[in-house]
CSV table of C-alpha atoms in Angstrom, one decimal:
chain,number,residue,atom,x,y,z
A,1,MET,CA,-94.9,105.8,148.0
A,2,ARG,CA,-93.5,108.1,150.0
A,3,ILE,CA,-93.3,106.7,154.0
A,4,GLU,CA,-94.5,109.8,155.2
A,5,SER,CA,-97.9,108.6,152.8
A,6,ALA,CA,-97.7,105.2,154.1
A,7,ILE,CA,-97.7,106.2,157.5
A,8,GLY,CA,-100.6,108.8,156.7
A,9,ARG,CA,-102.8,106.1,155.3
A,10,GLN,CA,-102.5,103.7,158.1
A,11,ILE,CA,-103.7,106.6,160.6
A,12,SER,CA,-106.6,107.5,158.1
A,13,ARG,CA,-107.1,103.8,158.2
A,14,LEU,CA,-107.0,103.2,161.9
A,15,ARG,CA,-108.6,106.3,162.6
A,16,GLU,CA,-111.9,106.0,160.6
A,17,ALA,CA,-111.5,102.2,162.3
A,18,ARG,CA,-112.2,104.0,165.5
A,19,GLN,CA,-114.9,106.0,164.2
A,20,MET,CA,-112.7,109.1,165.1
A,21,SER,CA,-113.0,112.2,163.6
A,22,LEU,CA,-109.7,114.1,163.0
A,23,THR,CA,-110.7,117.1,166.0
A,24,GLN,CA,-111.4,113.8,168.5
A,25,LEU,CA,-107.8,112.6,166.8
A,26,GLY,CA,-106.0,115.4,167.5
A,27,GLN,CA,-107.4,116.5,171.1
A,28,ALA,CA,-106.1,112.7,171.9
A,29,MET,CA,-103.0,113.6,170.7
A,30,GLY,CA,-102.8,116.4,172.8
A,31,THR,CA,-103.2,114.3,176.1
A,32,TYR,CA,-99.5,112.7,175.1
A,33,LEU,CA,-97.9,115.4,173.5
A,34,GLY,CA,-99.4,118.8,176.0
A,35,LYS,CA,-100.8,120.4,173.0
A,36,PRO,CA,-103.5,118.9,170.7
A,37,TRP,CA,-102.7,118.8,167.0
A,38,SER,CA,-105.5,121.0,164.8
A,39,ARG,CA,-108.2,119.5,162.8
A,40,GLN,CA,-105.4,120.5,159.7
A,41,ALA,CA,-102.5,119.0,161.7
A,42,VAL,CA,-103.9,115.8,161.5
A,43,HIS,CA,-105.4,116.4,157.9
A,44,GLN,CA,-101.6,117.0,156.8
A,45,ALA,CA,-100.3,113.7,158.6
A,46,GLU,CA,-103.0,111.6,157.3
A,47,ARG,CA,-102.2,113.2,153.5
A,48,GLY,CA,-98.5,112.4,154.2
A,49,ARG,CA,-97.5,116.1,154.1
A,50,ARG,CA,-95.5,116.1,157.3
A,51,ALA,CA,-92.5,114.4,158.8
A,52,PHE,CA,-93.3,112.6,162.4
A,53,THR,CA,-91.1,112.7,165.8
A,54,ALA,CA,-90.8,110.1,167.7
A,55,ALA,CA,-93.2,111.3,170.6
A,56,GLU,CA,-95.7,112.3,167.8
A,57,MET,CA,-95.4,108.4,166.8
A,58,ALA,CA,-95.6,107.3,170.1
A,59,ALA,CA,-98.7,109.5,170.9
A,60,LEU,CA,-100.3,108.1,167.9
A,61,ALA,CA,-100.0,104.6,168.6
A,62,LEU,CA,-101.5,105.6,172.4
A,63,ALA,CA,-104.3,107.7,170.9
A,64,LEU,CA,-105.3,105.0,168.3
A,65,ASP,CA,-105.3,102.5,170.7
A,66,THR,CA,-101.9,100.6,168.2
A,67,SER,CA,-98.8,99.6,168.4
A,68,VAL,CA,-95.9,102.0,166.9
A,69,PRO,CA,-95.5,99.5,163.9
A,70,ALA,CA,-99.1,98.8,162.8
A,71,LEU,CA,-98.5,102.7,161.9
A,72,PHE,CA,-95.5,101.6,159.8
A,73,LEU,CA,-97.1,98.7,157.6
A,74,ALA,CA,-98.0,99.6,153.9
A,75,ASP,CA,-99.7,98.3,151.0
A,76,ALA,CA,-97.5,96.0,148.5
A,77,ALA,CA,-95.6,99.1,147.2
A,78,ASP,CA,-91.8,100.5,147.7
A,79,ILE,CA,-91.0,102.3,149.5
A,80,GLU,CA,-89.6,106.0,148.7
A,81,LEU,CA,-86.9,106.9,151.5
A,82,PRO,CA,-85.0,110.5,151.1
A,83,GLY,CA,-81.7,108.7,150.1
A,84,ALA,CA,-83.7,105.4,148.7
A,85,VAL,CA,-86.3,102.8,147.7
A,86,VAL,CA,-87.0,100.2,149.6
A,87,SER,CA,-88.6,97.1,148.3
A,88,ALA,CA,-91.8,96.3,149.5
A,89,GLU,CA,-90.5,93.0,150.9
A,90,ASP,CA,-87.7,95.0,152.6
A,91,TYR,CA,-89.7,97.4,154.5
A,92,GLN,CA,-91.9,94.9,155.9
A,93,GLY,CA,-89.0,92.5,157.5
A,94,ILE,CA,-87.5,95.9,159.2
A,95,LEU,CA,-91.4,95.8,161.0
A,96,LEU,CA,-90.5,93.1,163.1
A,97,TYR,CA,-88.2,92.7,165.6
A,98,ALA,CA,-85.7,90.3,165.5
A,99,GLY,CA,-84.7,90.4,169.4
A,100,ASP,CA,-84.1,86.8,171.1
A,101,GLU,CA,-87.3,87.2,172.9
A,102,ALA,CA,-89.3,88.6,170.1
A,103,PRO,CA,-92.8,87.7,168.5
A,104,ARG,CA,-92.0,85.6,165.3
A,105,ASP,CA,-93.9,85.6,162.0
A,106,GLY,CA,-95.8,88.7,162.2
A,107,ILE,CA,-97.1,88.1,165.5
A,108,ASP,CA,-97.3,91.7,166.7
A,109,GLU,CA,-99.5,92.5,163.4
A,110,LEU,CA,-101.5,89.5,164.3
A,111,LEU,CA,-102.4,91.1,167.7
A,112,VAL,CA,-103.3,94.2,166.0
A,113,ALA,CA,-105.7,92.6,163.7
A,114,LEU,CA,-107.2,90.9,166.6
A,115,ARG,CA,-107.6,94.2,168.5
A,116,ASP,CA,-109.6,95.5,165.6
A,117,ILE,CA,-112.1,92.1,165.6
A,118,ARG,CA,-112.5,92.7,169.5
A,119,ARG,CA,-113.1,96.2,168.9
A,120,ILE,CA,-115.7,95.6,166.1
A,121,LEU,CA,-117.3,92.7,167.5
A,122,SER,CA,-118.4,95.2,170.3
A,123,ARG,CA,-120.2,97.4,168.0
A,124,PRO,CA,-123.8,97.9,169.5
A,125,ALA,CA,-125.7,97.1,165.9
A,126,LEU,CA,-123.8,93.3,166.1
A,127,ALA,CA,-124.6,92.9,169.3
A,128,ARG,CA,-128.5,93.3,168.3
A,129,LEU,CA,-127.4,91.1,165.8
A,130,ALA,CA,-126.6,88.4,167.5
A,131,LYS,CA,-129.5,88.4,170.0
A,132,ILE,CA,-131.6,88.5,166.3
A,133,GLU,CA,-129.6,85.1,165.6
A,134,ARG,CA,-130.7,83.7,168.8
A,135,VAL,CA,-133.7,84.2,168.8
A,136,ALA,CA,-134.0,83.3,165.5
A,137,GLU,CA,-132.4,79.9,166.4
A,138,GLY,CA,-135.3,80.0,169.4
A,139,VAL,CA,-138.1,80.3,166.8
A,140,VAL,CA,-136.8,77.5,164.3
A,141,GLY,CA,-135.6,75.3,167.6
A,142,ALA,CA,-139.4,75.2,168.8
A,143,GLU,CA,-140.6,74.7,165.5
A,144,GLN,CA,-138.5,71.6,165.0
A,145,ALA,CA,-139.9,70.2,168.2
A,146,ASP,CA,-143.5,70.4,166.7
A,147,ASP,CA,-141.7,68.6,164.0
A,148,GLU,CA,-141.9,71.3,161.3
A,149,PRO,CA,-139.0,71.1,158.7
A,150,ALA,CA,-136.7,73.7,160.0
A,151,TRP,CA,-136.2,75.3,156.2
A,152,LEU,CA,-140.0,76.2,156.5
A,153,SER,CA,-139.0,78.2,160.0
A,154,ALA,CA,-136.6,80.1,159.1
A,155,ALA,CA,-138.5,80.4,155.4
A,156,LEU,CA,-141.6,81.8,157.7
A,157,LEU,CA,-139.5,83.5,159.8
A,158,SER,CA,-137.8,85.4,156.9
A,159,ASP,CA,-141.2,86.3,155.2
A,160,ILE,CA,-142.5,87.4,158.1
A,161,ILE,CA,-139.0,90.3,158.2
A,162,GLU,CA,-139.6,91.1,154.8
A,163,ARG,CA,-143.7,92.0,154.7
A,164,ARG,CA,-142.7,94.1,157.8
A,165,HIS,CA,-140.1,95.5,156.1
A,166,LYS,CA,-142.0,96.8,152.8
A,167,ALA,CA,-145.0,97.7,155.1
A,168,GLY,CA,-142.5,100.4,157.0
A,169,SER,CA,-142.4,99.0,160.1
A,170,SER,CA,-139.5,97.1,162.3
A,171,PRO,CA,-139.0,93.5,161.7
A,172,LEU,CA,-141.3,92.2,165.0
A,173,LEU,CA,-137.7,90.3,166.3
A,174,VAL,CA,-135.5,93.4,166.2
A,175,SER,CA,-138.3,95.7,168.1
A,176,LYS,CA,-138.8,92.1,170.6
A,177,ILE,CA,-134.9,92.9,171.5
């Protein structure tokens, strides 16, 4: 795989994970480059059809709220440079900074993944699911206090949700949250 294609795939993946349109990413790029990228320019970059300057790589990392090394991450495939093909293992090795104060063993990649996880967990839909879980636990807990088996409470809750869904109405718990 050409290095531009590997970077393009990462740009696409990160943009989609952040729920940005091509136009939104292009406008965000303009914040750092002084001139926005067109929708077509972003599309070309994601398809691996353009080379990147150092300023563009920095702007992409800032616009996508990630690190520059994260933009270079690639699938487990050899990477084609203009003069040679580099094994996937050697390619991954160059992404880790080896200075005295550098993180070891892929800490940069772990930090990028944790940042992505934090963004996913902060989505409103997941917050609603967490509220639903807390309400359901409260129902189960209240009924357990009445010496009713927990599996029966969970089954009742599931049955109520199923019946309301089939009837075309919102589940009882969701409508109260």
